[in-house]
Coordinates of C-alpha atoms in Angstrom, one line a residue:
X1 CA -126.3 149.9 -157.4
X2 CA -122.7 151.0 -156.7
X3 CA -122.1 153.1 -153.4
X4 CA -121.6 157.1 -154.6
X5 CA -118.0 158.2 -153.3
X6 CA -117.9 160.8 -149.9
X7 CA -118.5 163.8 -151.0
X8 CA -117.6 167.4 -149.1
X9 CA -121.2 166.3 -147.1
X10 CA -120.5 162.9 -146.6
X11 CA -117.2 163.1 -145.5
X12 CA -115.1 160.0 -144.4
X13 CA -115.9 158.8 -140.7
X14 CA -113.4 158.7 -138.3
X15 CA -113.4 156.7 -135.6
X16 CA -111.3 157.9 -132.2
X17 CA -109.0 155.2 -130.8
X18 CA -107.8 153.8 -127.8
X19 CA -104.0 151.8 -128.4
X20 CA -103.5 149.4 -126.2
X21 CA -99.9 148.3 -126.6
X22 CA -98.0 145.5 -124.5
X23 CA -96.8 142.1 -124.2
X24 CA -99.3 139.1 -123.5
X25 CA -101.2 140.6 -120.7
X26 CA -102.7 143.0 -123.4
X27 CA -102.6 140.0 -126.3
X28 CA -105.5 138.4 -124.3
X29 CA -107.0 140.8 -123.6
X30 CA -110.0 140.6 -126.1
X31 CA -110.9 137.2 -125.0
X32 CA -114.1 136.5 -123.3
X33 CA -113.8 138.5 -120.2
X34 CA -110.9 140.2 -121.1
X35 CA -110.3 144.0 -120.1
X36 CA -110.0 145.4 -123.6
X37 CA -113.3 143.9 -124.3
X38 CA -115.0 145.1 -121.6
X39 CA -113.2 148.6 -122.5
X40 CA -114.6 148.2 -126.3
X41 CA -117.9 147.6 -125.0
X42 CA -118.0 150.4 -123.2
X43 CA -116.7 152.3 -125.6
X44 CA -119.0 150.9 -128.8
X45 CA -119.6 154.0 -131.2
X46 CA -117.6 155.8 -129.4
X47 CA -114.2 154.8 -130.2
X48 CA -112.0 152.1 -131.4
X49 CA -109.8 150.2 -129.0
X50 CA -107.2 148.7 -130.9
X51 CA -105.0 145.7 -129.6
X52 CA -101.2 146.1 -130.3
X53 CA -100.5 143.5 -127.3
X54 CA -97.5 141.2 -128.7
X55 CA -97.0 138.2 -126.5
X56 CA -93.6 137.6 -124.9
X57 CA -92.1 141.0 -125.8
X58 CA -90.7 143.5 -123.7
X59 CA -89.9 146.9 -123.9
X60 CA -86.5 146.6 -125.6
X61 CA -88.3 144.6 -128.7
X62 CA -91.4 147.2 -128.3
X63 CA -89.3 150.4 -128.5
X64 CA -88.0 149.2 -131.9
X65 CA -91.3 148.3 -133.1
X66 CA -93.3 151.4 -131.8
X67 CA -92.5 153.8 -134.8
X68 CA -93.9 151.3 -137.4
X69 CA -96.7 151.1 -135.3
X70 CA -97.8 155.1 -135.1
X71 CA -96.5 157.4 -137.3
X72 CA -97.9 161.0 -137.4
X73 CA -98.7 161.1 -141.2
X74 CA -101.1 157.8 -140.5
X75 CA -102.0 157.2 -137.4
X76 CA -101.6 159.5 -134.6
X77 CA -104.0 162.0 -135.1
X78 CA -107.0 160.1 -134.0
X79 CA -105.3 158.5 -130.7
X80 CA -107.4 159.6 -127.7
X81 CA -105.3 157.5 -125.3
X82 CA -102.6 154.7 -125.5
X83 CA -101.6 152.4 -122.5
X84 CA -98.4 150.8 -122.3
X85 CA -98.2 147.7 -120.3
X86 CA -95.1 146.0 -120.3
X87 CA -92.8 144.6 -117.4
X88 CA -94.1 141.2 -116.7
X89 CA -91.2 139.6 -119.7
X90 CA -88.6 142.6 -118.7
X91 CA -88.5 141.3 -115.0
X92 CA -87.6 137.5 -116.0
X93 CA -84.7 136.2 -114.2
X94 CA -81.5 137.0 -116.3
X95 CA -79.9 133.6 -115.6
X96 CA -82.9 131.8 -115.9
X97 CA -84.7 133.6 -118.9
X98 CA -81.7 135.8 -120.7
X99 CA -84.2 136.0 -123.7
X100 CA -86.9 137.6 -122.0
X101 CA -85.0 139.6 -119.0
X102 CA -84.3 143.3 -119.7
X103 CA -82.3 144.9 -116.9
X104 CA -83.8 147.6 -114.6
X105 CA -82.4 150.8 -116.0
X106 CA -83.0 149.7 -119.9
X107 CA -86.3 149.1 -119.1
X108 CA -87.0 152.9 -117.1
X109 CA -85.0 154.1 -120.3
X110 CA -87.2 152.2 -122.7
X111 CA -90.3 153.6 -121.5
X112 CA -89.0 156.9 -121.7
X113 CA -87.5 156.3 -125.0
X114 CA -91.4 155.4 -126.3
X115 CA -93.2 158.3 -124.2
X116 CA -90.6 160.5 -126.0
X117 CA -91.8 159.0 -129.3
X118 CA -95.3 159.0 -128.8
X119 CA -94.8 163.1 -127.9
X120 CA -92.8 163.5 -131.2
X121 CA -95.7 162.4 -133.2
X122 CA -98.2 164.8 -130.8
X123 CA -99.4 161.8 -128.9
X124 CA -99.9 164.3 -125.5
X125 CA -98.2 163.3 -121.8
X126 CA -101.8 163.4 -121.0
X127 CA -103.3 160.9 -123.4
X128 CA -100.5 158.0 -121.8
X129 CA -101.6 155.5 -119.2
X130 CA -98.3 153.4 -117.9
X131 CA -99.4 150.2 -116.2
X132 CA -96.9 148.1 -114.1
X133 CA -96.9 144.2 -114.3
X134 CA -99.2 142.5 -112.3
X135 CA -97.7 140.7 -109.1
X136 CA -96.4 137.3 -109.5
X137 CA -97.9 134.3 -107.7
X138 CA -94.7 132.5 -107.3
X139 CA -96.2 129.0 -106.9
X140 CA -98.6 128.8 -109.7
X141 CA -96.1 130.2 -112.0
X142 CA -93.7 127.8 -110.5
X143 CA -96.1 125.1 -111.9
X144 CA -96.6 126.2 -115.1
X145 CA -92.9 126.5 -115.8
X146 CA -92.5 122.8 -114.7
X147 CA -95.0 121.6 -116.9
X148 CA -92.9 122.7 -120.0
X149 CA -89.2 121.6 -118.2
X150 CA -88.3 124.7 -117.1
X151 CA -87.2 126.2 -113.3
X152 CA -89.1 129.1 -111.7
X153 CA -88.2 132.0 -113.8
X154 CA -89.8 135.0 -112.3
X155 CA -90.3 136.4 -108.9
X156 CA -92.3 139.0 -107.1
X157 CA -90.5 140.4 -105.4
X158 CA -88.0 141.4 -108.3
X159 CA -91.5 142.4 -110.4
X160 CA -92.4 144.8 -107.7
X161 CA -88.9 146.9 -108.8
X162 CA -89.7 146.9 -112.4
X163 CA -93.5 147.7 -111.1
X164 CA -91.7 150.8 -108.9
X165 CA -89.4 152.2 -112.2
X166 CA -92.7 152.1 -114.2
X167 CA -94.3 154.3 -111.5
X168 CA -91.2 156.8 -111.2
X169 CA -90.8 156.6 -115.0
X170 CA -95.0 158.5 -115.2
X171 CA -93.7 160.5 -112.2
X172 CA -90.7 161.9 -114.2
X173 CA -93.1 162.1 -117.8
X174 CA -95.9 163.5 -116.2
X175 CA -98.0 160.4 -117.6
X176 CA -101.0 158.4 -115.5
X177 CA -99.6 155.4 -114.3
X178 CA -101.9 152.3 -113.1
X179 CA -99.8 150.5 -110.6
X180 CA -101.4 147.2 -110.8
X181 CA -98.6 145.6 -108.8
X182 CA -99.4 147.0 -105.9
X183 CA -103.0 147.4 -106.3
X184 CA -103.5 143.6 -106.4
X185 CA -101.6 142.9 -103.5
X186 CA -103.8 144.9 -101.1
X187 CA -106.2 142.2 -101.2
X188 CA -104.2 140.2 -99.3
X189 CA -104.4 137.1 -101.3
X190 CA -104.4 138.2 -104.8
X191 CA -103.9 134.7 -106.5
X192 CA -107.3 135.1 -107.4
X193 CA -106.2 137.8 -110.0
X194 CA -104.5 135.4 -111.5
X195 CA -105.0 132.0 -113.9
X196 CA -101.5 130.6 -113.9
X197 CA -99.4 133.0 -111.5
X198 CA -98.3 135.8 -114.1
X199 CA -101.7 136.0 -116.6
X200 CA -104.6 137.6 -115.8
X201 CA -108.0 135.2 -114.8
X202 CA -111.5 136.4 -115.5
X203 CA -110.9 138.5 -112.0
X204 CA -108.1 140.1 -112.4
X205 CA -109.8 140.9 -116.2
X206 CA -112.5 142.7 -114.4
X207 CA -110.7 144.3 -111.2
X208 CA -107.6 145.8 -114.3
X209 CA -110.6 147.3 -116.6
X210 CA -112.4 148.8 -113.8
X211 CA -109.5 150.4 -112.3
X212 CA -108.5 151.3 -115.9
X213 CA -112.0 153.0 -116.8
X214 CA -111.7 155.1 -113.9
X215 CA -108.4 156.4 -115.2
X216 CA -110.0 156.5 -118.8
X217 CA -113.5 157.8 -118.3
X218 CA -112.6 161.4 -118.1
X219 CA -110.0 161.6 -121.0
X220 CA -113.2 160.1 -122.8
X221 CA -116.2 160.9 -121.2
X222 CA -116.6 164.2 -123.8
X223 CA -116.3 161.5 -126.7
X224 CA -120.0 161.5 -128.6
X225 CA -121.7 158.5 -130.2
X226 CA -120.8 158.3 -133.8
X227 CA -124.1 158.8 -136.1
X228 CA -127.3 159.1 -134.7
X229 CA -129.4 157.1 -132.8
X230 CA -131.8 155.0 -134.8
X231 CA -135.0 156.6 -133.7
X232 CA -133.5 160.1 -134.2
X233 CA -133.0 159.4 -138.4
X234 CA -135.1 161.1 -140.7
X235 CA -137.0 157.8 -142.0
X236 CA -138.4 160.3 -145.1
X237 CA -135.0 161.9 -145.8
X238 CA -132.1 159.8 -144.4
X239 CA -130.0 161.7 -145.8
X240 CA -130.5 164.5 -144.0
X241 CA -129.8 163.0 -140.6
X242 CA -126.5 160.5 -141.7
X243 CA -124.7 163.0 -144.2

């Protein structure tokens, strides 16, 4: 029997959504363990979290993209909350990783330029999360750079600046800002968070959705379950309860 089309009483559901948008650190972030998982699951029937993490960009590649991402008419009406994590690929080395690098004040600019976008298409200051790049375990990293040929092409110290703008940068928007950089490092040794010196491990997974629900549960702690619990559906008249 073919499905009847919505009618004025069945109207189309909806589902909220969470955006999360960044580079690789976000990409991976729905595998087993990962902190948009454990945000989804949290979040089941709630609201949708969406993954828009594109590894090995950076904010001059994402600023370009971002409009064909969200556009009012299509998409921007049902974001509750986007988080934009980028910084890790914007703080390469320039000599070392010209591809990758994007230099201090583009990147402050870039994030601007997006926050100004997302307001444009009613996306609210309030409904932003920045996050800073995580710190970088200079060793490990150093490892996993020789294992494909290449030199050390990152450094901490120089992802703690990029990790500051991206704090200033919420300051100056009036966004929330997660500053994972510094965060990480107050356990003094914060390898741990880390599976190869710049991603995250199963840890650092954990310790960035925990600290990210506590910035999240309020903007969506008013959000209802979506259709009714099982036990609460009219058994005799379904229709009743789930049109």
């Amino acid at each position: 029997m073919a499905l009847s089309q919505p009618s004025a009483r069945g109207r189309l559901l909806l589902w909220p959504r969470l955006l999360l948008l960044g580079d690789s650190l976000t990409e991976h972030s729905f595998e087993e363990g990962g902190w948009g998982a454990h945000l989804a699951d949290r979040l089941v029937r709630k609201c949708d979290v969406v993954n828009r993490g594109i590894s090995g960009y950076n904010t001059r590649w994402a600023k370009l993209i971002l409009p064909r991402l969200i556009t009012e008419s299509t998409s921007a009406e049902n974001i509750v909350a986007i988080t934009i994590f980028f910084g890790a690929n914007d703080s390469a080395l320039k000599d070392l990783n010209p591809k990758q690098h994007v230099p201090l004040e583009e990147y402050a600019a870039n994030l601007k330029s997006m926050i100004q976008y997302l307001k444009s298409v009613n996306i609210t200051e309030d409904r932003i999360i920045l996050i800073t790049p995580p710190p970088l375990q200079e060793s490990a990293w150093e490892k996993a750079c020789l294992a494909k040929g290449d030199k050390l092409n990152r450094c901490n110290a120089t992802t703690g600046e990029y990790a500051q703008v991206c704090v200033q940068v919420a300051r100056d928007c009036g966004t929330d800002v997660l500053d994972l950089w510094t965060l990480m490092q107050k356990n003094q040794d914060f390898s741990s968070y880390l599976s190869d010196g710049l991603h995250l491990s199963a840890k650092g997974n954990s310790f960035l959705a925990a600290q990210l629900w506590s910035r999240l549960e309020n903007k969506l702690s008013a959000l209802p379950s979506l259709l009714p619990y099982w036990r609460d559906v009219d058994h005799t008249n379904p229709e009743a309860s789930l049109l």
